[in-house]
Amino acid sequence: MAYANLPEMFFARAGQLATRPRYRVRADVGWRDVSWADMATRVRRIAAGLVDLGVAPGDRVALLSATRPEWMEVDLAILACGALTIPIYPSVLADECGYILANSGASTAFVDSPKQRAKIEQVTSRGFELDGIAHVVSLGEVITIEGDPGRGLSLSDLMARGEEQLRRRQPEIDRRIAALDRDTLATIVYTSGTTGPPK
């Protein structure tokens, strides 16, 4: 079957393979399987949370994180909202991060550590126009920065918000997914030659 877009393909596969393991994560003791159905539920909740935050089709959402299971879920949720993922490699310097955030026009950013969260605050103080970033979501616990204007939100909080709003937001998410096709821009990747101001 030919799928029109990535979210459609993911949710269709999740329906077919619902009880099968999608990925395995290290737990307190050993490893824990996460099923396709569980991942699909998480993606739906994140997407509903993002829609409730005001993320609109065509918006850019930055993902400043090392590889981890939540990366996949957030990426698919962003796409399900009709928004674009702006992946930022975690080793980029603060100025490079600032350039990518400003150039892409990101409205929301996900971070995986206090170090990555601090980059956003650093580049704001260095003159990059990041007024468009309304929310910073931590993939772990809420990361607070001294003088933080209160934009911090944890992924768990976002998912809880999404769970509360899912029934109301799911029809809108379905409409957004249906509006995507194979030519819809999904991701903007800044390569090693495009992580700073043009020379």
Coordinates of N, CA and C in Angstrom, one line a residue:
M1 N 0.8 -1.2 0.0 CA 0.0 0.0 0.0 C 0.9 1.2 0.0
A2 N 0.5 2.2 -0.8 CA 1.2 3.5 -0.9 C 0.6 4.5 0.1
Y3 N 1.4 4.9 1.0 CA 0.9 5.9 2.0 C 1.2 7.3 1.5
A4 N 0.3 8.2 1.9 CA 0.4 9.6 1.5 C 1.4 10.4 2.2
N5 N 1.7 10.0 3.5 CA 2.7 10.7 4.3 C 3.2 9.9 5.4
L6 N 4.2 10.3 6.1 CA 4.8 9.6 7.2 C 3.9 9.3 8.4
P7 N 3.2 10.3 8.9 CA 2.3 10.0 10.0 C 1.2 8.9 9.7
E8 N 0.7 9.0 8.5 CA -0.3 8.0 8.0 C 0.3 6.6 8.0
M9 N 1.5 6.5 7.5 CA 2.2 5.2 7.5 C 2.5 4.7 8.9
F10 N 2.9 5.6 9.8 CA 3.2 5.1 11.1 C 2.0 4.6 11.8
F11 N 0.9 5.4 11.8 CA -0.3 5.0 12.5 C -0.9 3.7 11.9
A12 N -0.8 3.6 10.6 CA -1.3 2.3 9.9 C -0.5 1.1 10.4
R13 N 0.8 1.3 10.4 CA 1.7 0.1 10.9 C 1.4 -0.1 12.4
A14 N 1.2 0.9 13.2 CA 0.9 0.7 14.6 C -0.4 0.0 14.8
G15 N -1.3 0.2 13.9 CA -2.6 -0.6 14.0 C -2.4 -2.0 13.7
Q16 N -1.6 -2.3 12.7 CA -1.3 -3.7 12.2 C -0.5 -4.5 13.2
L17 N 0.5 -3.8 13.9 CA 1.4 -4.5 14.7 C 1.2 -4.1 16.2
A18 N 0.0 -3.8 16.6 CA -0.3 -3.1 17.8 C 0.4 -3.7 19.1
T19 N 0.4 -5.1 19.2 CA 1.0 -5.7 20.4 C 2.4 -6.0 20.3
R20 N 3.0 -5.9 19.1 CA 4.4 -6.2 18.9 C 5.3 -5.1 19.4
P21 N 6.5 -5.5 19.9 CA 7.4 -4.4 20.4 C 7.8 -3.5 19.3
R22 N 7.8 -2.2 19.5 CA 8.3 -1.2 18.6 C 9.7 -0.8 18.9
Y23 N 10.0 -0.7 20.2 CA 11.4 -0.5 20.6 C 11.6 -1.0 22.0
R24 N 12.8 -1.1 22.4 CA 13.2 -1.6 23.8 C 14.0 -0.5 24.5
V25 N 13.7 -0.2 25.7 CA 14.4 0.8 26.5 C 15.0 0.2 27.8
R26 N 16.1 0.7 28.2 CA 16.7 0.2 29.5 C 15.8 0.7 30.6
A27 N 15.4 -0.3 31.5 CA 14.6 0.0 32.7 C 15.5 -0.1 33.9
D28 N 14.9 0.1 35.1 CA 15.7 -0.1 36.3 C 16.4 -1.4 36.4
V29 N 15.7 -2.4 36.0 CA 16.3 -3.8 35.9 C 16.1 -4.3 34.5
G30 N 17.1 -4.5 33.8 CA 17.0 -5.1 32.4 C 16.4 -4.1 31.4
W31 N 15.6 -4.6 30.5 CA 15.0 -3.9 29.4 C 13.5 -4.0 29.4
R32 N 12.9 -2.9 28.9 CA 11.4 -2.9 28.8 C 11.0 -2.7 27.4
D33 N 10.0 -3.5 26.9 CA 9.5 -3.4 25.5 C 8.4 -2.3 25.5
V34 N 8.4 -1.5 24.5 CA 7.3 -0.6 24.2 C 6.6 -1.0 22.9
S35 N 5.4 -1.3 23.0 CA 4.6 -1.8 21.8 C 4.3 -0.7 20.8
W36 N 4.0 -1.1 19.6 CA 3.6 -0.2 18.6 C 2.4 0.6 19.1
A37 N 1.4 0.0 19.7 CA 0.2 0.6 20.2 C 0.5 1.7 21.3
D38 N 1.5 1.3 22.2 CA 1.9 2.3 23.2 C 2.6 3.5 22.6
M39 N 3.4 3.3 21.6 CA 4.1 4.4 21.0 C 3.1 5.3 20.3
A40 N 2.1 4.6 19.6 CA 1.1 5.4 18.9 C 0.3 6.3 19.8
T41 N 0.0 5.7 21.0 CA -0.7 6.5 22.0 C 0.1 7.7 22.5
R42 N 1.4 7.5 22.7 CA 2.3 8.6 23.1 C 2.4 9.7 22.0
V43 N 2.5 9.2 20.8 CA 2.6 10.2 19.7 C 1.3 11.0 19.6
R44 N 0.2 10.4 19.7 CA -1.1 11.1 19.7 C -1.2 12.1 20.8
R45 N -0.8 11.7 22.0 CA -0.9 12.6 23.1 C 0.1 13.8 22.9
I46 N 1.3 13.6 22.4 CA 2.2 14.7 22.2 C 1.6 15.6 21.1
A47 N 1.1 15.0 20.1 CA 0.5 15.9 19.0 C -0.7 16.7 19.5
A48 N -1.5 16.1 20.3 CA -2.7 16.8 20.9 C -2.2 17.9 21.8
G49 N -1.1 17.7 22.6 CA -0.5 18.7 23.4 C 0.0 19.8 22.6
L50 N 0.7 19.5 21.5 CA 1.3 20.6 20.7 C 0.2 21.4 20.0
V51 N -0.9 20.8 19.5 CA -2.0 21.5 19.0 C -2.6 22.4 20.0
D52 N -2.8 21.9 21.2 CA -3.3 22.7 22.3 C -2.4 23.9 22.7
L53 N -1.1 23.7 22.5 CA -0.2 24.8 22.7 C -0.3 25.9 21.6
G54 N -0.9 25.6 20.5 CA -1.0 26.5 19.4 C -0.1 26.2 18.2
V55 N 0.5 25.1 18.2 CA 1.4 24.7 17.0 C 0.4 24.5 15.8
A56 N 0.7 25.2 14.8 CA -0.1 25.2 13.6 C 0.6 24.5 12.4
P57 N -0.2 24.1 11.4 CA 0.5 23.6 10.2 C 1.5 24.6 9.6
G58 N 2.6 24.0 9.3 CA 3.7 24.9 8.7 C 4.6 25.5 9.8
D59 N 4.2 25.4 11.0 CA 5.1 25.9 12.1 C 6.4 25.1 12.1
R60 N 7.5 25.7 12.6 CA 8.7 25.0 12.8 C 8.9 24.7 14.3
V61 N 9.3 23.4 14.5 CA 9.5 23.0 15.9 C 10.9 22.4 16.0
A62 N 11.7 23.0 16.8 CA 13.1 22.5 17.0 C 13.2 21.3 17.9
L63 N 14.1 20.4 17.6 CA 14.4 19.2 18.4 C 15.9 19.1 18.7
L64 N 16.3 19.7 19.9 CA 17.7 19.8 20.2 C 18.0 18.7 21.3
S65 N 18.3 17.5 20.7 CA 18.4 16.3 21.6 C 19.3 15.3 21.0
A66 N 20.0 14.5 21.8 CA 20.7 13.3 21.4 C 19.7 12.2 21.0
T67 N 20.1 11.1 20.4 CA 19.2 10.0 20.1 C 18.7 9.4 21.3
R68 N 17.3 9.3 21.3 CA 16.6 8.6 22.5 C 15.2 8.3 22.0
P69 N 14.5 7.4 22.6 CA 13.2 7.0 22.1 C 12.2 8.1 21.9
E70 N 12.3 9.1 22.8 CA 11.3 10.2 22.7 C 11.6 11.1 21.5
W71 N 12.8 11.0 20.9 CA 13.1 11.8 19.7 C 12.1 11.3 18.6
M72 N 12.0 10.0 18.4 CA 11.1 9.5 17.3 C 9.7 9.9 17.6
E73 N 9.2 9.8 18.8 CA 7.9 10.1 19.2 C 7.5 11.6 18.9
V74 N 8.4 12.5 19.4 CA 8.2 13.9 19.2 C 8.3 14.3 17.7
D75 N 9.2 13.7 16.9 CA 9.3 13.9 15.5 C 8.0 13.6 14.8
L76 N 7.5 12.4 15.1 CA 6.2 11.9 14.5 C 5.0 12.8 14.9
A77 N 5.0 13.2 16.2 CA 4.0 14.1 16.6 C 4.0 15.5 16.0
I78 N 5.2 16.0 15.8 CA 5.3 17.3 15.1 C 4.7 17.1 13.6
L79 N 5.1 16.1 13.0 CA 4.6 15.9 11.6 C 3.1 15.7 11.6
A80 N 2.6 15.0 12.6 CA 1.1 14.8 12.7 C 0.4 16.1 12.9
C81 N 1.0 17.1 13.4 CA 0.4 18.4 13.5 C 0.5 19.2 12.2
G82 N 1.2 18.7 11.2 CA 1.4 19.4 10.0 C 2.5 20.4 10.1
A83 N 3.3 20.3 11.2 CA 4.4 21.2 11.4 C 5.7 20.6 10.9
L84 N 6.8 21.3 10.9 CA 8.1 20.8 10.4 C 9.0 20.6 11.6
T85 N 9.8 19.5 11.5 CA 10.8 19.3 12.5 C 12.1 20.0 12.1
I86 N 12.7 20.7 13.0 CA 14.0 21.3 12.8 C 15.0 20.6 13.8
P87 N 15.6 19.5 13.3 CA 16.6 18.8 14.2 C 17.9 19.6 14.4
I88 N 18.3 19.7 15.6 CA 19.6 20.4 15.9 C 20.5 19.4 16.6
Y89 N 21.7 19.2 16.0 CA 22.6 18.2 16.6 C 23.1 18.8 17.9
P90 N 23.1 17.9 19.0 CA 23.3 18.4 20.3 C 24.7 19.0 20.6
S91 N 25.7 18.7 19.7 CA 27.0 19.2 19.9 C 27.2 20.6 19.3
V92 N 26.2 21.2 18.6 CA 26.5 22.5 18.0 C 26.6 23.5 19.1
L93 N 27.4 24.5 18.8 CA 27.7 25.6 19.8 C 26.5 26.5 19.9
A94 N 26.4 27.3 21.0 CA 25.3 28.1 21.3 C 25.0 29.1 20.1
D95 N 26.0 29.7 19.5 CA 25.8 30.6 18.4 C 25.2 29.9 17.2
E96 N 25.7 28.7 16.9 CA 25.2 27.9 15.8 C 23.7 27.5 16.1
C97 N 23.4 27.2 17.3 CA 22.1 26.8 17.7 C 21.2 28.1 17.5
G98 N 21.7 29.2 17.9 CA 20.9 30.4 17.8 C 20.6 30.8 16.3
Y99 N 21.6 30.6 15.5 CA 21.4 30.8 14.0 C 20.3 29.9 13.5
I100 N 20.3 28.6 13.8 CA 19.4 27.7 13.3 C 18.0 28.1 13.8
L101 N 17.8 28.3 15.1 CA 16.5 28.7 15.6 C 16.0 29.9 15.0
A102 N 16.8 31.0 14.8 CA 16.4 32.2 14.3 C 16.1 32.1 12.8
N103 N 17.0 31.4 12.0 CA 16.8 31.3 10.6 C 15.6 30.4 10.2
S104 N 15.3 29.4 11.0 CA 14.2 28.5 10.8 C 12.8 29.1 11.2
G105 N 12.9 30.1 12.2 CA 11.7 30.6 12.7 C 10.9 29.7 13.6
A106 N 11.7 28.9 14.4 CA 11.1 27.9 15.3 C 10.2 28.6 16.3
S107 N 9.0 28.0 16.5 CA 8.1 28.5 17.5 C 8.1 27.8 18.8
T108 N 8.6 26.5 18.8 CA 8.7 25.7 20.0 C 10.0 24.9 19.9
A109 N 10.5 24.6 21.0 CA 11.8 23.8 21.0 C 11.7 22.7 22.1
F110 N 12.2 21.5 21.7 CA 12.3 20.4 22.6 C 13.8 20.3 23.0
V111 N 14.2 20.1 24.2 CA 15.6 19.9 24.7 C 15.7 18.7 25.5
D112 N 16.9 18.1 25.6 CA 17.0 16.9 26.4 C 17.9 17.0 27.6
S113 N 18.4 18.3 27.9 CA 19.3 18.4 29.0 C 19.4 19.9 29.4
P114 N 19.8 20.2 30.7 CA 20.0 21.5 31.1 C 21.0 22.3 30.1
K115 N 22.0 21.5 29.6 CA 23.0 22.1 28.7 C 22.4 22.6 27.5
Q116 N 21.4 21.8 26.9 CA 20.8 22.3 25.7 C 19.8 23.4 26.0
R117 N 19.1 23.3 27.1 CA 18.2 24.4 27.5 C 18.9 25.7 27.7
A118 N 20.1 25.6 28.3 CA 20.9 26.8 28.5 C 21.3 27.5 27.2
K119 N 21.5 26.7 26.1 CA 21.9 27.3 24.8 C 20.8 28.3 24.4
I120 N 19.6 27.9 24.6 CA 18.5 28.8 24.1 C 18.5 30.1 24.9
E121 N 18.8 30.0 26.2 CA 18.9 31.3 27.0 C 20.1 32.1 26.6
Q122 N 21.2 31.4 26.3 CA 22.4 32.1 25.9 C 22.3 32.8 24.6
V123 N 21.7 32.2 23.6 CA 21.5 32.8 22.3 C 20.5 34.0 22.3
T124 N 19.6 33.9 23.2 CA 18.6 35.0 23.4 C 19.3 36.2 23.8
S125 N 20.3 36.0 24.7 CA 21.0 37.2 25.3 C 22.1 37.7 24.3
R126 N 22.4 37.0 23.2 CA 23.4 37.4 22.3 C 22.8 38.0 21.1
G127 N 21.6 38.4 21.1 CA 21.0 39.2 20.0 C 20.3 38.5 18.9
F128 N 20.2 37.1 19.0 CA 19.4 36.4 18.0 C 17.9 36.7 18.3
E129 N 17.1 36.9 17.3 CA 15.7 37.2 17.5 C 14.9 35.9 17.7
L130 N 14.8 35.5 18.9 CA 14.1 34.2 19.3 C 12.7 34.5 19.9
D131 N 12.2 35.7 19.7 CA 10.9 36.0 20.3 C 9.8 35.0 19.9
G132 N 10.0 34.4 18.8 CA 9.0 33.4 18.3 C 8.9 32.2 19.1
I133 N 9.9 31.8 19.9 CA 9.9 30.6 20.7 C 9.0 30.8 21.9
A134 N 7.8 30.3 21.8 CA 6.8 30.5 22.9 C 6.9 29.4 24.0
H135 N 7.4 28.2 23.6 CA 7.5 27.1 24.6 C 8.8 26.3 24.4
V136 N 9.4 26.0 25.5 CA 10.6 25.1 25.6 C 10.2 23.9 26.4
V137 N 10.2 22.7 25.7 CA 9.7 21.5 26.3 C 10.9 20.6 26.6
S138 N 11.1 20.2 27.9 CA 12.2 19.3 28.2 C 11.7 17.8 28.1
L139 N 12.6 17.0 27.5 CA 12.2 15.6 27.3 C 12.3 14.8 28.6
G140 N 12.9 15.4 29.6 CA 13.0 14.8 31.0 C 12.1 15.7 31.9
E141 N 12.7 16.0 33.1 CA 12.0 16.9 34.0 C 12.1 18.3 33.5
V142 N 11.3 19.2 34.1 CA 11.3 20.6 33.7 C 12.7 21.1 34.0
I143 N 13.3 21.8 33.1 CA 14.6 22.4 33.3 C 14.4 23.9 33.5
T144 N 14.8 24.4 34.6 CA 14.6 25.8 34.9 C 15.9 26.5 34.8
I145 N 15.9 27.7 34.3 CA 17.1 28.5 34.2 C 16.9 29.8 35.0
E146 N 17.9 30.3 35.6 CA 17.8 31.5 36.4 C 17.3 32.6 35.5
G147 N 16.3 33.3 35.9 CA 15.7 34.4 35.1 C 14.8 33.9 34.0
D148 N 14.5 32.6 34.0 CA 13.6 32.0 33.0 C 12.3 32.7 33.0
P149 N 11.7 33.1 31.9 CA 10.4 33.8 31.9 C 9.3 32.8 32.1
G150 N 9.5 31.5 32.3 CA 8.5 30.6 32.6 C 8.0 29.8 31.4
R151 N 8.8 29.7 30.4 CA 8.5 28.9 29.2 C 8.7 27.4 29.4
G152 N 9.3 27.0 30.5 CA 9.6 25.6 30.7 C 8.4 24.7 30.8
L153 N 8.5 23.5 30.2 CA 7.4 22.5 30.2 C 8.0 21.2 30.0
S154 N 7.6 20.1 30.8 CA 8.2 18.8 30.6 C 7.3 18.0 29.5
L155 N 8.0 17.0 28.9 CA 7.3 16.2 28.0 C 6.1 15.5 28.7
S156 N 6.3 15.1 29.9 CA 5.2 14.4 30.7 C 4.1 15.4 30.9
D157 N 4.3 16.6 31.2 CA 3.3 17.6 31.3 C 2.5 17.8 30.0
L158 N 3.3 17.9 28.9 CA 2.7 18.0 27.6 C 1.8 16.9 27.2
M159 N 2.3 15.6 27.5 CA 1.5 14.4 27.2 C 0.2 14.4 28.1
A160 N 0.3 14.8 29.3 CA -0.9 14.9 30.2 C -1.9 15.8 29.6
R161 N -1.4 17.0 29.2 CA -2.2 18.0 28.6 C -2.9 17.4 27.3
G162 N -2.1 16.7 26.5 CA -2.6 16.1 25.3 C -3.6 15.0 25.6
E163 N -3.4 14.2 26.7 CA -4.3 13.2 27.0 C -5.7 13.8 27.4
E164 N -5.7 14.9 28.1 CA -6.9 15.6 28.4 C -7.6 16.2 27.2
Q165 N -6.8 16.6 26.2 CA -7.4 17.3 25.0 C -7.6 16.4 23.8
L166 N -7.2 15.1 24.0 CA -7.1 14.2 22.8 C -8.5 14.1 22.1
R167 N -9.5 13.8 22.9 CA -10.8 13.6 22.3 C -11.2 14.9 21.4
R168 N -11.0 16.0 22.0 CA -11.3 17.3 21.3 C -10.4 17.6 20.2
R169 N -9.1 17.2 20.3 CA -8.1 17.6 19.3 C -7.9 16.6 18.2
Q170 N -8.3 15.3 18.4 CA -8.0 14.2 17.5 C -8.6 14.5 16.1
P171 N -9.9 15.0 16.0 CA -10.4 15.3 14.6 C -9.5 16.3 13.9
E172 N -9.0 17.3 14.6 CA -8.2 18.3 14.0 C -6.8 17.7 13.5
I173 N -6.3 16.8 14.4 CA -5.0 16.1 14.0 C -5.3 15.3 12.8
D174 N -6.4 14.5 12.7 CA -6.7 13.7 11.6 C -6.8 14.5 10.3
R175 N -7.5 15.7 10.4 CA -7.6 16.6 9.2 C -6.2 17.1 8.8
R176 N -5.3 17.4 9.7 CA -4.0 17.8 9.4 C -3.2 16.7 8.7
I177 N -3.3 15.5 9.2 CA -2.6 14.4 8.6 C -3.1 14.2 7.2
A178 N -4.4 14.2 7.0 CA -5.0 14.0 5.7 C -4.6 15.1 4.7
A179 N -4.3 16.3 5.2 CA -3.9 17.3 4.3 C -2.4 17.2 3.8
L180 N -1.6 16.3 4.4 CA -0.2 16.1 4.0 C -0.2 15.2 2.8
D181 N 0.8 15.4 1.9 CA 1.1 14.5 0.8 C 2.6 14.3 0.7
R182 N 3.0 13.6 -0.3 CA 4.4 13.2 -0.4 C 5.3 14.4 -0.7
D183 N 4.7 15.5 -1.2 CA 5.5 16.7 -1.5 C 5.5 17.7 -0.4
T184 N 4.8 17.5 0.7 CA 4.7 18.4 1.8 C 6.1 18.4 2.6
L185 N 6.6 19.6 2.8 CA 7.9 19.7 3.5 C 7.7 19.2 4.9
A186 N 8.6 18.3 5.4 CA 8.5 17.7 6.7 C 9.6 18.1 7.6
T187 N 10.8 18.3 7.1 CA 12.0 18.5 8.0 C 12.9 19.5 7.3
I188 N 13.5 20.4 8.0 CA 14.6 21.2 7.5 C 15.9 20.8 8.2
V189 N 16.9 20.3 7.5 CA 18.1 19.8 8.1 C 19.2 20.8 7.8
Y190 N 19.8 21.3 8.8 CA 20.9 22.2 8.7 C 22.2 21.4 8.8
T191 N 22.9 21.3 7.6 CA 24.1 20.4 7.6 C 25.3 21.2 8.1
S192 N 26.4 20.5 8.2 CA 27.6 21.1 8.8 C 28.0 22.4 8.1
G193 N 27.6 22.6 6.8 CA 27.9 23.8 6.1 C 26.9 24.9 6.3
T194 N 25.8 24.6 7.0 CA 24.7 25.6 7.1 C 24.3 25.8 8.5
T195 N 25.3 25.7 9.5 CA 24.9 25.8 10.9 C 25.3 27.2 11.4
G196 N 25.7 28.1 10.5 CA 26.1 29.4 11.0 C 25.7 30.4 9.9
P197 N 25.9 31.7 10.2 CA 25.6 32.8 9.2 C 26.4 32.5 7.9
P198 N 25.9 32.8 6.8 CA 26.6 32.6 5.5 C 27.9 33.5 5.5
K199 N 28.9 32.9 5.0 CA 30.2 33.7 4.9 C 30.3 34.4 3.6

